[in-house]
XYZ file of C-alpha atoms in Angstrom:
561
model
C 5.349 101.829 -6.853
C 8.929 103.116 -6.512
C 10.579 104.718 -9.535
C 12.069 102.387 -12.108
C 15.575 103.503 -11.283
C 15.053 102.600 -7.616
C 13.670 99.100 -8.111
C 16.132 97.561 -10.501
C 16.883 93.944 -9.595
C 20.029 92.219 -10.878
C 19.372 89.636 -13.538
C 19.561 86.137 -12.089
C 21.701 83.345 -13.475
C 20.042 80.299 -14.974
C 19.462 77.297 -12.741
C 22.177 74.648 -12.962
C 21.012 71.738 -15.161
C 19.707 68.710 -13.248
C 21.417 66.104 -15.455
C 25.236 65.865 -15.357
C 26.771 67.723 -18.272
C 29.086 66.094 -20.788
C 32.077 68.286 -19.775
C 31.599 67.275 -16.136
C 31.320 63.593 -17.093
C 34.512 63.942 -19.178
C 36.389 65.421 -16.197
C 35.234 62.569 -13.952
C 36.274 60.060 -16.630
C 39.680 61.735 -16.818
C 40.061 61.335 -13.036
C 39.163 57.625 -13.224
C 41.667 56.982 -16.019
C 44.341 58.908 -14.115
C 43.676 56.799 -11.030
C 43.862 53.596 -13.090
C 47.083 54.797 -14.685
C 48.689 55.432 -11.310
C 47.473 52.150 -9.815
C 48.504 50.044 -12.828
C 51.886 51.792 -12.983
C 52.599 50.825 -9.372
C 51.430 47.240 -10.032
C 53.497 47.057 -13.237
C 56.679 47.955 -11.351
C 56.145 45.195 -8.834
C 57.982 41.932 -9.705
C 54.806 39.868 -9.636
C 54.334 39.068 -13.312
C 56.296 37.305 -16.014
C 55.041 39.731 -18.685
C 57.660 42.065 -20.224
C 58.002 45.397 -18.416
C 57.313 47.320 -21.613
C 53.988 45.533 -22.057
C 53.068 46.156 -18.445
C 53.926 49.858 -18.758
C 51.978 50.232 -21.984
C 48.630 49.816 -20.210
C 49.094 52.597 -17.570
C 50.549 54.784 -20.337
C 47.390 54.254 -22.410
C 45.244 55.086 -19.359
C 47.254 58.264 -18.764
C 46.854 59.267 -22.410
C 43.082 58.731 -22.169
C 42.989 60.838 -18.972
C 44.826 63.740 -20.613
C 42.635 63.571 -23.732
C 39.413 63.655 -21.739
C 40.638 66.484 -19.518
C 41.953 68.723 -22.264
C 38.968 68.255 -24.588
C 36.205 68.028 -21.965
C 34.294 71.063 -23.321
C 34.258 69.781 -26.886
C 33.694 66.019 -26.651
C 30.326 64.535 -27.655
C 28.700 61.958 -25.331
C 29.573 59.151 -27.748
C 33.285 59.757 -27.057
C 32.717 58.999 -23.387
C 31.045 55.715 -24.328
C 34.087 54.789 -26.412
C 36.404 55.824 -23.553
C 34.559 53.561 -21.105
C 34.804 50.638 -23.539
C 38.534 51.363 -23.929
C 38.914 51.301 -20.145
C 37.238 47.896 -20.003
C 39.647 46.543 -22.641
C 42.714 48.010 -20.870
C 41.700 46.511 -17.515
C 41.082 43.173 -19.238
C 44.503 43.354 -20.889
C 46.127 44.008 -17.523
C 44.330 41.028 -15.949
C 45.313 38.823 -18.909
C 49.010 39.700 -18.443
C 48.937 39.447 -14.662
C 48.222 36.540 -12.395
C 45.257 38.335 -10.746
C 42.495 37.329 -13.174
C 40.678 35.044 -10.746
C 41.363 37.318 -7.762
C 38.575 39.646 -6.677
C 41.069 42.440 -5.961
C 42.149 42.519 -9.593
C 38.694 42.073 -11.023
C 37.380 45.030 -8.990
C 39.340 47.329 -11.293
C 36.192 47.056 -13.409
C 34.171 48.540 -10.539
C 35.234 52.148 -11.242
C 34.153 51.821 -14.851
C 30.871 50.178 -13.844
C 30.104 52.997 -11.382
C 30.999 55.602 -14.015
C 28.729 54.052 -16.649
C 25.842 53.547 -14.213
C 25.882 57.185 -13.134
C 26.693 59.124 -16.302
C 25.329 57.040 -19.182
C 21.769 56.489 -20.392
C 20.349 53.214 -19.136
C 20.866 51.311 -22.415
C 24.471 52.439 -22.738
C 25.117 51.635 -19.072
C 23.752 48.090 -19.566
C 25.921 47.711 -22.682
C 29.042 48.696 -20.730
C 28.199 46.250 -17.939
C 27.642 43.414 -20.432
C 30.934 44.301 -22.127
C 32.750 44.003 -18.773
C 31.132 40.649 -18.075
C 32.089 39.364 -21.537
C 35.658 40.717 -21.388
C 36.259 39.262 -17.940
C 34.849 35.902 -19.003
C 37.206 35.885 -21.991
C 40.169 36.651 -19.725
C 39.199 33.885 -17.332
C 38.778 31.323 -20.136
C 42.198 32.239 -21.531
C 44.169 32.332 -18.284
C 42.727 30.066 -15.587
C 41.595 26.467 -15.226
C 38.043 25.712 -16.340
C 36.848 24.798 -12.846
C 37.721 28.292 -11.617
C 36.094 30.259 -14.447
C 32.435 30.031 -13.398
C 33.055 30.833 -9.717
C 35.303 33.805 -10.484
C 32.929 35.205 -13.105
C 29.858 34.867 -10.869
C 31.753 36.619 -8.071
C 32.443 39.630 -10.294
C 28.922 39.661 -11.682
C 27.479 39.503 -8.154
C 29.549 42.518 -7.138
C 29.256 44.797 -10.177
C 25.563 44.189 -10.937
C 24.180 45.257 -7.543
C 26.608 48.189 -7.378
C 25.362 49.468 -10.738
C 21.674 48.926 -9.879
C 21.901 50.587 -6.458
C 23.855 53.527 -7.865
C 21.308 53.950 -10.655
C 18.454 53.991 -8.125
C 20.304 56.495 -5.931
C 21.071 58.608 -8.974
C 17.376 58.640 -9.911
C 16.410 59.725 -6.402
C 19.074 62.431 -6.310
C 18.075 63.649 -9.756
C 14.430 63.871 -8.720
C 15.391 65.709 -5.535
C 17.581 68.155 -7.411
C 14.833 68.639 -9.989
C 12.318 69.356 -7.236
C 14.689 71.781 -5.532
C 15.461 73.393 -8.883
C 11.770 73.824 -9.625
C 11.191 75.180 -6.128
C 13.959 77.705 -6.717
C 12.083 78.838 -9.855
C 8.619 78.967 -8.249
C 7.041 81.627 -6.072
C 6.013 79.732 -2.906
C 2.850 81.799 -2.317
C 1.239 81.968 -5.767
C 2.933 78.920 -7.364
C 3.710 81.091 -10.387
C 7.228 81.266 -11.765
C 9.539 83.723 -10.023
C 12.121 86.225 -11.247
C 14.823 83.568 -11.525
C 12.649 81.496 -13.869
C 11.582 84.582 -15.808
C 15.164 85.703 -16.395
C 16.016 82.281 -17.764
C 12.932 82.082 -19.982
C 13.144 85.580 -21.413
C 16.688 84.895 -22.612
C 15.534 81.666 -24.253
C 12.424 83.260 -25.783
C 14.413 86.239 -27.017
C 16.881 83.994 -28.764
C 14.007 82.131 -30.459
C 12.434 85.432 -31.557
C 15.768 86.709 -32.843
C 16.417 83.575 -34.902
C 12.859 83.425 -36.277
C 12.727 87.216 -36.814
C 9.488 87.425 -34.816
C 8.456 89.580 -31.864
C 8.383 88.959 -28.126
C 6.226 91.179 -25.938
C 6.813 91.778 -22.242
C 3.942 92.942 -20.020
C 4.837 94.219 -16.551
C 1.924 94.672 -14.124
C 1.810 96.231 -10.686
C -1.141 96.259 -8.268
C -2.420 99.742 -7.449
C -2.184 100.837 -3.806
C -1.974 97.213 -2.671
C -0.488 98.445 0.596
C -4.020 99.462 1.617
C -5.107 95.806 1.474
C -2.353 94.790 3.895
C -2.858 97.815 6.127
C -6.652 97.526 6.428
C -7.232 93.769 6.171
C -3.914 92.293 7.318
C -1.096 90.513 5.557
C -2.897 87.166 5.464
C -5.735 88.770 3.530
C -3.122 90.337 1.274
C -1.585 86.921 0.638
C -4.990 85.454 -0.191
C -5.606 88.313 -2.603
C -2.284 87.639 -4.336
C -3.225 83.966 -4.757
C -6.569 84.972 -6.316
C -4.807 87.388 -8.647
C -2.285 84.739 -9.671
C -5.179 82.408 -10.504
C -6.764 85.046 -12.727
C -3.535 85.772 -14.573
C -2.835 82.078 -15.076
C -6.349 81.388 -16.355
C -6.146 84.243 -18.884
C -2.772 83.291 -20.321
C -2.458 81.451 -23.614
C -0.538 78.224 -24.133
C 3.107 79.219 -24.458
C 2.797 82.419 -22.423
C 4.797 82.822 -19.207
C 3.347 84.396 -16.059
C 5.710 85.172 -13.183
C 5.539 86.987 -9.877
C 8.611 89.208 -9.971
C 8.061 91.325 -6.865
C 5.823 91.726 -3.848
C 2.925 93.030 -5.939
C 4.503 92.962 -9.392
C 3.838 90.371 -12.090
C 5.495 89.929 -15.475
C 4.207 88.136 -18.570
C 6.097 86.952 -21.647
C 3.987 86.702 -24.795
C 5.922 85.080 -27.676
C 5.066 86.071 -31.242
C 2.521 88.641 -30.020
C 2.207 92.185 -31.335
C 2.054 95.128 -28.961
C -1.633 95.600 -29.803
C -2.577 91.979 -29.070
C -0.525 92.099 -25.862
C -2.317 95.310 -24.891
C -5.674 93.582 -25.363
C -4.478 90.625 -23.266
C -3.349 93.004 -20.509
C -6.699 94.800 -20.648
C -8.592 91.516 -20.277
C -6.543 90.669 -17.201
C -6.929 94.173 -15.796
C -10.705 94.091 -16.190
C -10.911 90.551 -14.768
C -8.988 91.559 -11.631
C -11.066 94.722 -11.162
C -14.305 92.721 -11.450
C -13.057 89.986 -9.103
C -12.284 92.481 -6.328
C -15.024 95.055 -7.005
C -17.150 93.888 -4.060
C -14.233 93.380 -1.639
C -13.760 95.697 1.358
C -10.661 97.083 -0.401
C -11.007 96.898 -4.211
C -7.870 95.941 -6.128
C -6.856 97.229 -9.553
C -3.918 96.622 -11.873
C -1.689 98.848 -14.003
C 0.249 97.345 -16.935
C 3.136 98.446 -19.107
C 3.676 96.811 -22.509
C 6.902 96.686 -24.552
C 7.926 94.603 -27.572
C 11.201 93.199 -28.873
C 12.773 94.422 -31.111
C 10.841 97.704 -31.510
C 11.235 98.844 -27.910
C 14.622 97.344 -27.108
C 17.293 95.072 -28.601
C 17.865 92.979 -25.470
C 15.974 91.431 -22.580
C 17.083 94.142 -20.156
C 16.131 96.905 -22.600
C 12.640 95.515 -23.264
C 11.961 94.997 -19.552
C 13.120 98.549 -18.877
C 10.776 99.862 -21.594
C 7.851 97.907 -20.113
C 8.773 99.311 -16.695
C 8.687 102.853 -18.076
C 5.302 102.219 -19.695
C 4.061 100.882 -16.346
C 5.311 104.009 -14.614
C 3.391 106.111 -17.153
C 0.253 104.027 -16.468
C 0.640 104.780 -12.767
C 1.191 108.464 -13.438
C -1.842 108.646 -15.721
C -4.237 107.565 -13.000
C -3.571 103.824 -12.502
C -5.927 100.970 -13.446
C -4.924 101.139 -17.088
C -2.529 99.602 -19.636
C 0.016 101.672 -21.548
C 2.176 100.654 -24.508
C 5.725 101.956 -24.319
C 6.231 105.256 -26.090
C 9.465 107.222 -25.914
C 7.688 110.582 -25.743
C 5.547 109.488 -22.810
C 8.529 107.935 -21.051
C 10.503 111.162 -21.352
C 7.589 113.102 -19.844
C 6.762 110.677 -17.044
C 10.274 110.063 -15.856
C 10.461 109.053 -12.171
C 11.454 112.538 -11.098
C 8.149 113.861 -12.467
C 6.504 112.320 -9.416
C 3.677 110.680 -11.320
C 1.421 113.723 -11.242
C 1.662 115.006 -14.795
C 3.505 118.178 -15.786
C 3.076 121.793 -14.779
C 2.668 124.886 -16.940
C 6.429 125.188 -17.468
C 6.313 122.005 -19.570
C 3.696 123.181 -22.092
C 6.242 123.227 -24.963
C 6.963 119.521 -24.406
C 3.246 118.732 -24.290
C 2.598 120.656 -27.519
C 5.458 118.807 -29.221
C 3.934 115.544 -28.058
C 0.535 116.444 -29.567
C 2.191 117.084 -32.922
C 4.044 113.766 -32.696
C 0.715 112.061 -31.993
C -0.908 113.748 -34.994
C 1.901 112.555 -37.248
C 1.591 109.034 -35.813
C -2.175 108.890 -36.296
C -2.748 110.871 -39.504
C 0.674 111.442 -41.031
C 0.424 115.226 -40.483
C 0.765 117.605 -37.529
C -2.165 119.795 -38.694
C -5.080 118.294 -36.741
C -4.328 119.675 -33.280
C -3.077 122.981 -34.677
C -6.234 123.430 -36.720
C -8.500 122.511 -33.793
C -6.584 124.981 -31.621
C -7.023 127.815 -34.148
C -10.722 127.012 -34.584
C -11.213 127.027 -30.804
C -9.563 130.437 -30.537
C -11.762 131.864 -33.317
C -14.958 130.486 -31.719
C -13.944 131.859 -28.301
C -13.290 135.231 -29.879
C -16.680 135.109 -31.622
C -18.291 134.428 -28.227
C -16.660 137.512 -26.751
C -13.963 135.959 -24.582
C -11.123 138.270 -23.546
C -7.705 137.897 -25.159
C -6.118 135.781 -22.422
C -9.151 133.510 -22.311
C -9.106 133.109 -26.104
C -5.456 132.110 -25.994
C -6.137 129.606 -23.233
C -9.009 127.984 -25.138
C -6.812 127.748 -28.220
C -4.148 126.005 -26.123
C -6.731 123.502 -24.846
C -7.775 122.843 -28.446
C -4.217 121.953 -29.349
C -3.929 119.632 -26.350
C -7.373 118.005 -26.551
C -6.156 114.653 -27.964
C -2.951 114.314 -25.926
C -4.529 111.412 -24.022
C -4.439 109.289 -27.185
C -0.865 108.538 -26.231
C -2.410 105.746 -24.138
C -4.346 104.226 -27.066
C -2.598 101.598 -29.249
C -1.496 102.649 -32.735
C -3.350 99.722 -34.263
C -6.641 101.057 -32.898
C -6.122 104.678 -33.958
C -4.935 103.698 -37.422
C -7.476 100.945 -38.059
C -8.834 101.324 -41.631
C -12.446 100.620 -40.769
C -15.070 100.648 -38.001
C -13.883 100.024 -34.447
C -15.175 97.136 -32.369
C -16.677 97.576 -28.918
C -13.397 96.865 -27.110
C -11.469 99.166 -29.410
C -14.002 101.956 -28.964
C -13.715 101.535 -25.200
C -9.977 102.023 -25.518
C -10.424 105.204 -27.566
C -12.854 106.572 -25.000
C -10.187 106.489 -22.307
C -8.217 109.310 -23.933
C -10.001 112.285 -22.267
C -9.192 110.880 -18.809
C -5.616 110.058 -19.787
C -5.229 113.584 -21.188
C -6.601 115.058 -17.977
C -4.088 113.071 -15.939
C -1.298 114.364 -18.142
C -2.486 117.914 -17.429
C -2.752 117.396 -13.681
C 0.179 119.657 -12.841
C 0.133 123.111 -11.324
C -1.045 125.893 -13.635
C -2.950 123.546 -15.956
C -6.130 123.115 -13.927
C -8.349 124.959 -16.413
C -6.983 123.052 -19.412
C -7.456 119.795 -17.535
C -11.149 120.451 -16.810
C -11.828 121.333 -20.462
C -9.901 118.441 -21.997
C -11.560 115.767 -19.855
C -15.027 117.044 -20.884
C -14.510 117.675 -24.612
C -16.448 114.512 -25.561
C -19.370 115.195 -23.225
C -22.729 116.078 -24.844
C -25.605 118.396 -23.880
C -27.992 115.420 -24.054
C -25.941 113.542 -21.417
C -24.809 110.773 -23.792
C -21.151 111.765 -23.928
C -18.120 110.306 -22.211
C -16.287 109.660 -19.949
C -18.530 111.055 -17.187
C -21.918 111.445 -18.990
C -22.223 115.029 -17.733
C -25.439 116.958 -18.197
C -25.509 120.194 -20.180
C -25.020 122.617 -17.249
C -22.077 120.544 -15.949
C -20.068 120.786 -19.185
C -17.687 123.788 -19.339
C -18.360 126.088 -22.287
C -14.718 125.757 -23.307
C -15.125 121.967 -23.581
C -18.165 122.494 -25.809
C -16.029 124.731 -28.051
C -13.375 122.025 -28.359
C -16.052 119.441 -29.222
C -17.354 121.487 -32.171
C -13.909 122.412 -33.497
C -12.686 118.817 -33.194
C -15.759 117.395 -34.957
C -15.539 119.895 -37.845
C -11.840 119.274 -38.411
C -12.372 115.504 -38.282
C -15.261 115.607 -40.769
C -13.447 117.782 -43.298
C -10.085 115.965 -43.149
C -9.160 112.887 -45.127
C -8.534 109.749 -43.068
C -7.057 106.377 -43.995
C -10.526 104.827 -43.868
C -12.557 107.640 -45.573
C -12.199 110.974 -47.375
C -13.314 114.269 -45.831
C -16.970 115.222 -46.436
C -16.301 118.887 -47.244
C -17.259 122.169 -45.614
C -20.926 122.310 -46.662
C -21.726 118.757 -45.564
C -19.913 119.356 -42.273
C -22.017 122.503 -41.686
C -25.200 120.541 -42.256
C -24.113 117.801 -39.830
C -23.177 120.282 -37.103
C -26.494 122.106 -37.424
C -28.371 118.798 -37.349
C -26.698 117.848 -34.061
C -27.063 121.264 -32.395
C -28.702 120.902 -28.987
C -28.021 117.160 -28.691
C -24.381 116.353 -29.463
C -23.198 119.984 -29.647
C -24.075 123.189 -27.816
C -26.430 125.342 -29.950
C -24.775 128.625 -28.912
C -21.320 127.327 -29.883
C -22.677 126.046 -33.220
C -24.127 129.477 -33.958
C -20.824 131.179 -33.145
C -18.939 128.668 -35.302
C -21.228 129.307 -38.267
C -20.272 132.965 -37.934
C -16.590 131.993 -37.911
C -17.017 129.914 -41.078
C -18.926 132.775 -42.774
C -16.025 135.106 -41.961
C -13.524 132.631 -43.386
C -15.522 132.338 -46.610
C -15.620 136.126 -46.965
C -11.912 136.466 -46.158
C -10.006 133.379 -47.380
C -6.693 134.800 -46.122
C -7.873 134.824 -42.523
C -5.310 133.513 -40.001
C -6.704 129.942 -40.238
C -4.236 128.799 -42.889
C -4.966 125.379 -44.338
C -8.713 125.328 -43.546
C -10.755 124.255 -46.559
C -13.631 126.754 -47.289
């Protein structure tokens, strides 16, 4: 996946509405009234009527005034004003016919045609029918008042036979055009391969959803997913197989979405989800379900496919659509850098570490200060204090010293102790801070942190720390995680971290339970020696604790004797 900065795509404009807008209808109405004004002005100046010139000029003047009003106020007029304007046009045309000698003539009566066409195209069906009936009634009244009775019926039927079919045909054509435009509009918003929404549709929907969230003071979570090494599918199996895989993936994403969620294909192998009113933790769980479903679907394929996801939430991770998408992109980049096939919630510390220029391979030894600062930030996030990692690091150094390690080795083990939980950056806050027992899914999330930590320590000069951190939850009895290593396979340094971490955890107060105290922690460690913990490390640690009890001012400040 290219760096975030290299794959920015301009936000797309919303699709033009299918139905004619009121401002557009007002402009067309203004043009019709202007045309009527010009035509009636020319007819009024011809010496073909006995009506006073002033009366004949009043009608085109009224049409011109209506044209100017509609044009100037087109952006502000409600639809009902256009209905009134059409009715006014019918009355003005009728007044002209009443004053002229053209009432029974088809040429004069067809002045209604422009208004009939306008109503048939722009108005709802009921309003269009009303306007047509009004024209029929007005023209009948003019005929009754101005022509002999024997002419009335023929002239009226002639007009009705012209205007009615024109209106019906135009309405049918309008319906067909509207349906065609709607289909083209939907096609422009749909990815042709997967039938999911595309970036154009997503850009429109995220703006709408964000506005809803802003007004309701709720959250909107964006999940950006990218397939891992999908190029291998195309290279080894061909592009048709790649297309079929994308269709299968789209089906999985669509089937796992909730009602109201949006799933879009926003790049060749990138997908984006909008989850309204969903916390970052719930969105993380949704992303994990999709990730696992895709991995299981393709596990037996010649080229397995996996997903990486980045999660970001409005307003916590950005005040605008672009900012939240950028945050989700950065979280996705971190997921890629931390080994792929995982979901990461946006975190500013992680984003600063896994910037695109870092190359997605963790940091090297020159960046240890940043990593140590991140561990302290994690401690404060999880427990409200920065003491946990520091204390584990000091305990590790004391145990290593008790075991006879040389000075440089002791310092290195102490550093690993401080960095042992850095992988928890990829575990949601809601899981780490849960005031009670964790469920199976939540425990599975917690158990990813040694691997995430190892990926973060994958840079040059950190190889030893990496091998110790990834194994610090392994057990001599083979029941540890993430690799279920046997006793001889577990580095001694990792066994040291395991004991120090367990002791500090047992003796510290947590949101869900108080610490059990030094004596109870000693008993528990001794009980688990040889199964969960290495017996030699336990023995060395007992010596460390004995020394601390004899000398309370030992360098391990803050440890409770």
